[in-house]
Amino acid sequence: MATLEPARKQFTPAMGYNFLTGLYDFTVRLTMPENRIRQRLVAELNPQHQEAVLEFGFGTGQNLIRIHHYNAPTKLRGLDIDPKVKVLAEKKLAKLGIAVPLDLYDGGTFPYPDNSFDKVVSSLVFHQLSKEGKFAALQEIQRVLKPGGRLVIGDWGQPSSRAMRMAFYTVQLLDGFNTTTDNVKGLIPVYMEMQGFKNVQEPDYIDTWLGTYAYYTAVCQKASLMRK
Ligand SMILES: C[S@@+](CC[C@H](N)C(=O)[O-])C[C@H]1O[C@@H](n2cnc3c(N)ncnc32)[C@H](O)[C@@H]1O
């Protein structure tokens, strides 16, 4: 008997189209200072021994590998919506002998109890989510983070110049204008604050051939604690 898969919400694949997913790593290497961008992300995350860390939207596993190399005892986990990237990431991690549990979900509730993680990191995912999707993801991240936990987001931000604005049209043509316009307007940190995150900051940004990649950090504050 065939097993019925749970209905998955619609999502944008890593490169905008499903048939391009296999080219993701090559394209990132070609169009971005990948090492610099990912190293800066991991440095901002600064994973410690025995901390529980979740990558939301792990893609082909490039950040998970770097986080593991930065601090191997960190208790890492990955969550994504796309079964295709899970296969790619699993193969890559297995080849390197890195054991990280990778989870798939349907785009709704994260498959973890409240207060599961010390830190959540996410790179290049929020520009693929609708406005409602961005808020829903922030809400789930807040739920699974421990009080005082840290969120680090790296994603397309407000272009640093006219040239960066022009460059970003390439991403918008692939991923769509609907999900990416809020990024261009610099609304990701605004949404983080609206969702209740505290101490929201933009510590850095890096210009790439495709646009300005910005870093956003915040601390998780739980509504129940805020009322006390
Ligand atoms: C552009 S890739 C980024 C991958 C990786 N984080 C990186 O830095 O290279 C975007 C990833 O977000 C995932 N994604 C898209 N919508 C998602 C959702 N609603 N929930 C979780 N992951 C999602 C895609 O499957 C893809 O793996």
Short mmCIF file of C-alpha atoms and ligand atoms in Angstrom, two decimals:
data_model
loop_
_atom_site.label_atom_id
_atom_site.label_comp_id
_atom_site.label_asym_id
_atom_site.label_seq_id
_atom_site.Cartn_x
_atom_site.Cartn_y
_atom_site.Cartn_z
CA MET A 1 0.00 0.00 0.00
CA ALA A 2 1.36 3.43 -0.91
CA THR A 3 2.22 5.69 2.04
CA LEU A 4 0.46 9.01 1.95
CA GLU A 5 2.80 11.97 2.40
CA PRO A 6 1.43 14.89 4.45
CA ALA A 7 0.41 17.83 2.25
CA ARG A 8 3.34 20.25 1.99
CA LYS A 9 2.71 23.98 1.76
CA GLN A 10 3.86 25.57 -1.47
CA PHE A 11 7.47 26.67 -1.27
CA THR A 12 10.21 28.22 -3.39
CA PRO A 13 13.05 25.75 -4.05
CA ALA A 14 16.68 26.77 -3.32
CA MET A 15 17.21 28.36 -6.77
CA GLY A 16 13.66 29.41 -7.50
CA TYR A 17 12.87 26.36 -9.68
CA ASN A 18 13.01 22.68 -8.75
CA PHE A 19 15.09 21.70 -11.81
CA LEU A 20 17.82 24.21 -10.83
CA THR A 21 18.38 22.86 -7.28
CA GLY A 22 21.36 20.73 -8.37
CA LEU A 23 23.13 23.93 -9.51
CA TYR A 24 22.69 25.71 -6.16
CA ASP A 25 26.16 25.15 -4.68
CA PHE A 26 27.91 26.05 -7.95
CA THR A 27 25.86 29.23 -8.38
CA VAL A 28 26.47 30.41 -4.81
CA ARG A 29 30.21 29.80 -5.19
CA LEU A 30 30.19 31.77 -8.44
CA THR A 31 28.09 34.75 -7.39
CA MET A 32 28.91 35.28 -3.72
CA PRO A 33 32.01 35.44 -1.53
CA GLU A 34 30.67 32.23 -0.02
CA ASN A 35 33.35 31.53 2.57
CA ARG A 36 33.32 35.08 3.88
CA ILE A 37 29.54 35.16 4.07
CA ARG A 38 29.17 31.80 5.81
CA GLN A 39 32.11 32.33 8.17
CA ARG A 40 30.63 35.66 9.26
CA LEU A 41 27.27 33.95 9.84
CA VAL A 42 28.84 31.24 11.99
CA ALA A 43 30.95 33.77 13.90
CA GLU A 44 27.76 35.72 14.68
CA LEU A 45 26.09 32.50 15.83
CA ASN A 46 29.17 31.57 17.89
CA PRO A 47 27.90 28.06 18.77
CA GLN A 48 29.15 26.80 22.13
CA HIS A 49 29.74 23.31 23.51
CA GLN A 50 26.49 21.44 24.15
CA GLU A 51 24.29 24.28 22.93
CA ALA A 52 21.28 23.08 20.94
CA VAL A 53 21.31 24.88 17.59
CA LEU A 54 18.76 24.67 14.77
CA GLU A 55 19.33 25.76 11.18
CA PHE A 56 15.99 26.74 9.67
CA GLY A 57 16.16 26.02 5.92
CA PHE A 58 19.43 24.04 5.81
CA GLY A 59 19.48 23.74 2.00
CA THR A 60 22.46 21.72 0.79
CA GLY A 61 24.07 21.74 4.26
CA GLN A 62 26.82 24.30 3.66
CA ASN A 63 26.20 26.16 6.95
CA LEU A 64 25.77 22.95 8.98
CA ILE A 65 29.23 21.81 7.86
CA ARG A 66 30.81 25.09 8.92
CA ILE A 67 28.97 25.18 12.25
CA HIS A 68 30.12 21.63 12.96
CA HIS A 69 33.74 22.53 12.12
CA TYR A 70 33.54 25.66 14.30
CA ASN A 71 32.42 23.67 17.33
CA ALA A 72 31.85 19.93 16.90
CA PRO A 73 30.17 19.28 20.31
CA THR A 74 27.34 21.72 19.46
CA LYS A 75 24.08 19.77 19.25
CA LEU A 76 23.09 20.70 15.71
CA ARG A 77 19.81 20.00 13.86
CA GLY A 78 18.46 21.08 10.51
CA LEU A 79 14.92 21.77 9.32
CA ASP A 80 13.80 22.27 5.71
CA ILE A 81 10.68 21.85 3.63
CA ASP A 82 12.24 20.39 0.47
CA PRO A 83 12.97 16.62 0.31
CA LYS A 84 15.33 17.24 -2.64
CA VAL A 85 17.79 19.36 -0.63
CA LYS A 86 17.61 16.88 2.25
CA VAL A 87 18.99 14.15 -0.03
CA LEU A 88 21.80 16.47 -1.21
CA ALA A 89 22.68 17.60 2.32
CA GLU A 90 22.57 14.04 3.71
CA LYS A 91 24.98 12.79 1.04
CA LYS A 92 27.38 15.67 1.68
CA LEU A 93 27.32 15.28 5.47
CA ALA A 94 27.75 11.49 5.24
CA LYS A 95 30.79 11.92 2.95
CA LEU A 96 32.37 14.19 5.57
CA GLY A 97 31.40 11.86 8.43
CA ILE A 98 29.30 14.56 10.10
CA ALA A 99 26.18 13.32 11.91
CA VAL A 100 23.47 15.98 12.03
CA PRO A 101 19.77 15.05 12.24
CA LEU A 102 17.93 16.62 9.30
CA ASP A 103 14.17 17.06 9.58
CA LEU A 104 11.52 17.79 6.98
CA TYR A 105 8.22 19.45 7.75
CA ASP A 106 5.15 20.60 5.86
CA GLY A 107 5.75 24.35 6.23
CA GLY A 108 3.49 24.71 9.29
CA THR A 109 4.37 23.88 12.89
CA PHE A 110 8.04 23.06 13.53
CA PRO A 111 8.37 19.42 14.73
CA TYR A 112 9.93 20.38 18.09
CA PRO A 113 8.57 21.12 21.57
CA ASP A 114 8.64 24.66 23.01
CA ASN A 115 12.02 25.91 24.32
CA SER A 116 14.08 23.27 22.48
CA PHE A 117 17.00 25.37 21.22
CA ASP A 118 19.58 27.82 22.56
CA LYS A 119 20.10 29.31 19.10
CA VAL A 120 18.43 29.33 15.69
CA VAL A 121 20.23 30.34 12.50
CA SER A 122 18.76 30.87 9.06
CA SER A 123 20.40 31.95 5.82
CA LEU A 124 18.73 32.95 2.55
CA VAL A 125 15.35 31.52 3.55
CA PHE A 126 13.20 34.48 4.59
CA HIS A 127 13.31 36.08 1.11
CA GLN A 128 11.56 32.94 -0.12
CA LEU A 129 8.64 33.26 2.31
CA SER A 130 5.48 35.33 1.85
CA LYS A 131 4.82 38.05 4.43
CA GLU A 132 2.52 35.65 6.33
CA GLY A 133 5.16 32.93 5.96
CA LYS A 134 7.83 35.22 7.41
CA PHE A 135 5.69 35.96 10.47
CA ALA A 136 4.68 32.31 10.88
CA ALA A 137 8.34 31.21 10.73
CA LEU A 138 9.39 33.91 13.24
CA GLN A 139 6.60 32.78 15.54
CA GLU A 140 7.72 29.14 15.35
CA ILE A 141 11.36 30.14 15.89
CA GLN A 142 10.32 32.10 18.95
CA ARG A 143 8.35 29.12 20.25
CA VAL A 144 11.20 26.62 19.88
CA LEU A 145 13.88 29.00 21.22
CA LYS A 146 14.53 29.02 24.94
CA PRO A 147 13.87 32.34 26.71
CA GLY A 148 16.98 34.45 26.14
CA GLY A 149 17.91 32.29 23.12
CA ARG A 150 19.52 33.90 20.10
CA LEU A 151 18.30 34.22 16.52
CA VAL A 152 20.77 34.91 13.70
CA ILE A 153 19.36 35.58 10.23
CA GLY A 154 21.45 36.17 7.13
CA ASP A 155 19.48 37.18 4.05
CA TRP A 156 19.09 39.72 1.30
CA GLY A 157 18.70 43.12 2.91
CA GLN A 158 18.29 46.74 1.91
CA PRO A 159 20.66 47.29 -1.05
CA SER A 160 23.72 49.31 0.00
CA SER A 161 23.83 51.19 -3.34
CA ARG A 162 22.01 51.65 -6.64
CA ALA A 163 24.27 49.02 -8.21
CA MET A 164 23.27 46.53 -5.49
CA ARG A 165 19.60 47.32 -6.12
CA MET A 166 20.05 46.58 -9.82
CA ALA A 167 21.98 43.36 -9.08
CA PHE A 168 19.17 42.10 -6.84
CA TYR A 169 16.70 42.04 -9.76
CA THR A 170 18.33 38.72 -10.78
CA VAL A 171 17.25 37.12 -7.47
CA GLN A 172 13.81 38.71 -7.76
CA LEU A 173 13.31 37.31 -11.26
CA LEU A 174 14.16 33.79 -10.02
CA ASP A 175 12.46 33.84 -6.60
CA GLY A 176 9.63 36.28 -7.36
CA PHE A 177 8.91 39.88 -6.35
CA ASN A 178 6.15 38.94 -3.93
CA THR A 179 8.44 37.34 -1.33
CA THR A 180 11.57 39.46 -1.90
CA THR A 181 10.24 43.03 -1.79
CA ASP A 182 10.09 43.15 2.03
CA ASN A 183 13.80 42.26 2.09
CA VAL A 184 14.64 45.15 -0.27
CA LYS A 185 12.66 47.48 1.98
CA GLY A 186 14.71 46.33 4.99
CA LEU A 187 11.63 44.93 6.74
CA ILE A 188 13.10 41.67 8.11
CA PRO A 189 14.40 43.30 11.33
CA VAL A 190 11.14 45.24 11.64
CA TYR A 191 9.20 41.97 11.46
CA MET A 192 11.53 40.42 14.07
CA GLU A 193 10.67 43.26 16.45
CA MET A 194 6.96 43.04 15.63
CA GLN A 195 7.10 39.32 16.48
CA GLY A 196 8.45 40.20 19.94
CA PHE A 197 12.18 39.62 19.51
CA LYS A 198 14.35 41.96 21.55
CA ASN A 199 17.65 43.71 20.92
CA VAL A 200 17.24 43.39 17.14
CA GLN A 201 20.42 44.50 15.41
CA GLU A 202 22.06 44.52 11.97
CA PRO A 203 25.71 43.95 12.87
CA ASP A 204 27.03 43.74 9.30
CA TYR A 205 26.33 43.31 5.60
CA ILE A 206 28.31 42.05 2.62
CA ASP A 207 27.83 43.11 -1.00
CA THR A 208 27.74 40.29 -3.57
CA TRP A 209 27.17 40.00 -7.34
CA LEU A 210 23.49 39.38 -6.55
CA GLY A 211 22.85 42.10 -3.98
CA THR A 212 23.46 43.03 -0.37
CA TYR A 213 23.50 40.13 2.11
CA ALA A 214 22.62 41.43 5.60
CA TYR A 215 23.01 39.92 9.07
CA TYR A 216 20.25 40.35 11.66
CA THR A 217 20.48 39.21 15.27
CA ALA A 218 17.96 39.18 18.10
CA VAL A 219 17.19 37.75 21.51
CA CYS A 220 14.08 35.66 22.19
CA GLN A 221 11.68 36.99 24.76
CA LYS A 222 8.61 34.94 25.62
CA ALA A 223 5.25 36.66 25.89
CA SER A 224 4.45 34.88 29.19
CA LEU A 225 7.71 36.18 30.71
CA MET A 226 7.09 39.70 29.42
CA ARG A 227 3.83 39.93 31.37
CA LYS A 228 5.48 39.08 34.70
C1 LIG B 1 18.26 29.67 -0.98
S1 LIG B 1 18.20 28.23 -0.06
C2 LIG B 1 19.31 28.54 1.30
C3 LIG B 1 19.94 27.30 1.82
C4 LIG B 1 20.99 27.48 2.92
N1 LIG B 1 20.39 27.96 4.14
C5 LIG B 1 22.11 28.39 2.49
O1 LIG B 1 22.47 29.32 3.22
O2 LIG B 1 22.69 28.11 1.42
C6 LIG B 1 16.61 28.36 0.73
C7 LIG B 1 16.22 27.13 1.49
O3 LIG B 1 15.03 27.41 2.22
C8 LIG B 1 14.17 26.31 2.09
N2 LIG B 1 12.79 26.76 2.32
C9 LIG B 1 11.98 27.42 1.50
N3 LIG B 1 10.78 27.61 2.10
C10 LIG B 1 10.87 27.04 3.33
C11 LIG B 1 9.96 26.89 4.42
N4 LIG B 1 8.71 27.36 4.39
N5 LIG B 1 10.39 26.26 5.53
C12 LIG B 1 11.67 25.77 5.60
N6 LIG B 1 12.55 25.86 4.60
C13 LIG B 1 12.16 26.50 3.48
C14 LIG B 1 14.41 25.78 0.70
O4 LIG B 1 13.98 24.44 0.59
C15 LIG B 1 15.93 25.93 0.60
O5 LIG B 1 16.58 24.80 1.08
#
